[in-house]
C-alpha cells in the first residue's frame, strides 16, 4: 500500500506542476498591450493673449491655457493665498482681486472661469 500511495502522490505533484507550467506559459505568451501615445489637445496648447490685469500675475507673453493656470497656482502658493481652513478657497491679494472681478475670495473650481474671462 505504501508504494501505491507514493505513486499517487507523485502523479498529483506532476499534475500540479504541469498546470503551473501551463499558466506561466500562457502569461508569457501574452504580449503586453501597447499604450496608445496620447497627444495633447491643440486647443490647450494654443497661445492666448492675457489681459493687462492677468499679465500682472503671469506676465504679458502669450501662453497656453495650461501654463497660465500653472503660473497662477505658483503665484498663489508663493504668496500663501490659499485659505488655511478651507483649502479649496483662494484669497485674493491686490493683483488677484482685479483678476477675480472684485471678489475677495473664490473657489479653485472658479479659477478656470476667471482665466477664461481674462484671455483672448
Short mmCIF file of C-alpha atoms in Angstrom, two decimals:
data_model
loop_
_atom_site.label_atom_id
_atom_site.label_comp_id
_atom_site.label_asym_id
_atom_site.label_seq_id
_atom_site.Cartn_x
_atom_site.Cartn_y
_atom_site.Cartn_z
CA UNK A 1 0.00 0.00 0.00
CA UNK A 2 2.82 2.37 0.69
CA UNK A 3 4.02 2.09 -2.93
CA UNK A 4 0.63 2.99 -4.37
CA UNK A 5 0.31 5.98 -2.06
CA UNK A 6 3.73 7.23 -3.18
CA UNK A 7 2.81 6.73 -6.84
CA UNK A 8 -0.47 8.62 -6.48
CA UNK A 9 1.31 11.44 -4.64
CA UNK A 10 3.89 11.66 -7.44
CA UNK A 11 1.15 11.75 -10.07
CA UNK A 12 -0.66 14.52 -8.21
CA UNK A 13 2.56 16.51 -7.92
CA UNK A 14 3.23 16.11 -11.65
CA UNK A 15 -0.30 17.30 -12.49
CA UNK A 16 0.02 20.42 -10.36
CA UNK A 17 3.45 21.11 -11.84
CA UNK A 18 2.04 20.79 -15.36
CA UNK A 19 -0.84 23.16 -14.52
CA UNK A 20 1.54 25.71 -13.07
CA UNK A 21 3.77 25.43 -16.15
CA UNK A 22 0.78 25.97 -18.45
CA UNK A 23 -0.27 29.08 -16.52
CA UNK A 24 3.18 30.63 -16.71
CA UNK A 25 3.41 29.75 -20.41
CA UNK A 26 0.08 31.48 -21.05
CA UNK A 27 1.21 34.57 -19.19
CA UNK A 28 4.49 34.65 -21.09
CA UNK A 29 2.73 34.11 -24.43
CA UNK A 30 0.55 37.20 -23.97
CA UNK A 31 2.39 40.22 -25.23
CA UNK A 32 1.93 43.34 -23.10
CA UNK A 33 -0.57 45.76 -24.59
CA UNK A 34 0.98 48.89 -26.00
CA UNK A 35 -0.31 52.10 -24.55
CA UNK A 36 -1.52 54.50 -27.17
CA UNK A 37 0.50 57.68 -27.10
CA UNK A 38 -1.96 60.40 -26.16
CA UNK A 39 -1.49 63.62 -27.98
CA UNK A 40 -2.33 66.85 -26.16
CA UNK A 41 -5.35 68.69 -27.44
CA UNK A 42 -4.25 71.54 -29.71
CA UNK A 43 -6.78 73.89 -28.13
CA UNK A 44 -4.98 73.67 -24.78
CA UNK A 45 -1.60 74.31 -26.40
CA UNK A 46 -2.62 77.37 -28.42
CA UNK A 47 -1.00 80.54 -27.04
CA UNK A 48 -3.54 83.01 -25.67
CA UNK A 49 -3.14 86.73 -25.13
CA UNK A 50 -3.65 87.62 -21.47
CA UNK A 51 -5.42 90.78 -20.28
CA UNK A 52 -3.48 93.56 -18.56
CA UNK A 53 -4.91 92.55 -15.18
CA UNK A 54 -3.81 88.94 -15.57
CA UNK A 55 -0.47 90.00 -17.04
CA UNK A 56 0.44 91.45 -13.63
CA UNK A 57 0.36 87.90 -12.25
CA UNK A 58 1.58 85.67 -15.12
CA UNK A 59 3.49 88.02 -17.40
CA UNK A 60 2.49 89.62 -20.68
CA UNK A 61 3.69 86.97 -23.16
CA UNK A 62 1.09 84.82 -24.94
CA UNK A 63 0.84 81.49 -23.08
CA UNK A 64 -1.16 78.27 -23.43
CA UNK A 65 -4.08 77.90 -21.04
CA UNK A 66 -2.28 75.16 -19.09
CA UNK A 67 0.73 77.39 -18.43
CA UNK A 68 -1.50 80.29 -17.36
CA UNK A 69 -3.19 78.11 -14.73
CA UNK A 70 0.18 76.77 -13.61
CA UNK A 71 1.62 80.27 -13.18
CA UNK A 72 -1.43 81.42 -11.24
CA UNK A 73 -1.05 78.47 -8.88
CA UNK A 74 2.66 79.23 -8.48
CA UNK A 75 1.73 82.81 -7.55
CA UNK A 76 -0.93 81.61 -5.09
CA UNK A 77 1.45 79.20 -3.38
CA UNK A 78 4.35 81.65 -3.34
CA UNK A 79 2.22 84.31 -1.60
CA UNK A 80 0.29 81.89 0.65
CA UNK A 81 -3.11 82.89 -0.73
CA UNK A 82 -4.81 79.52 -0.31
CA UNK A 83 -7.25 79.64 2.62
CA UNK A 84 -5.86 77.86 5.71
CA UNK A 85 -9.13 76.30 6.91
CA UNK A 86 -10.85 75.59 3.59
CA UNK A 87 -8.07 74.71 1.13
CA UNK A 88 -10.48 74.90 -1.83
CA UNK A 89 -10.76 78.65 -1.46
CA UNK A 90 -8.27 81.17 -2.83
CA UNK A 91 -7.90 84.51 -1.05
CA UNK A 92 -7.22 87.47 -3.31
CA UNK A 93 -4.45 90.00 -2.83
CA UNK A 94 -4.43 93.34 -4.67
CA UNK A 95 -3.33 91.86 -8.02
CA UNK A 96 -5.69 88.89 -7.91
CA UNK A 97 -8.68 90.87 -6.69
CA UNK A 98 -8.73 92.72 -10.03
CA UNK A 99 -8.46 89.41 -11.91
CA UNK A 100 -11.23 87.86 -9.77
CA UNK A 101 -13.62 90.66 -10.72
CA UNK A 102 -13.51 92.42 -7.36
CA UNK A 103 -14.20 89.29 -5.28
CA UNK A 104 -12.06 88.81 -2.19
CA UNK A 105 -12.21 85.03 -2.38
CA UNK A 106 -13.10 82.41 -5.00
CA UNK A 107 -13.06 78.61 -5.06
CA UNK A 108 -10.41 76.80 -7.04
CA UNK A 109 -13.15 75.48 -9.30
CA UNK A 110 -13.99 79.01 -10.42
CA UNK A 111 -10.38 79.63 -11.43
CA UNK A 112 -10.87 78.32 -14.99
CA UNK A 113 -13.87 80.63 -15.46
CA UNK A 114 -11.85 83.61 -14.24
CA UNK A 115 -8.98 82.76 -16.60
CA UNK A 116 -11.41 82.40 -19.48
CA UNK A 117 -12.67 85.95 -18.91
CA UNK A 118 -9.12 87.34 -18.90
CA UNK A 119 -7.72 85.77 -22.09
CA UNK A 120 -8.33 86.24 -25.79
#
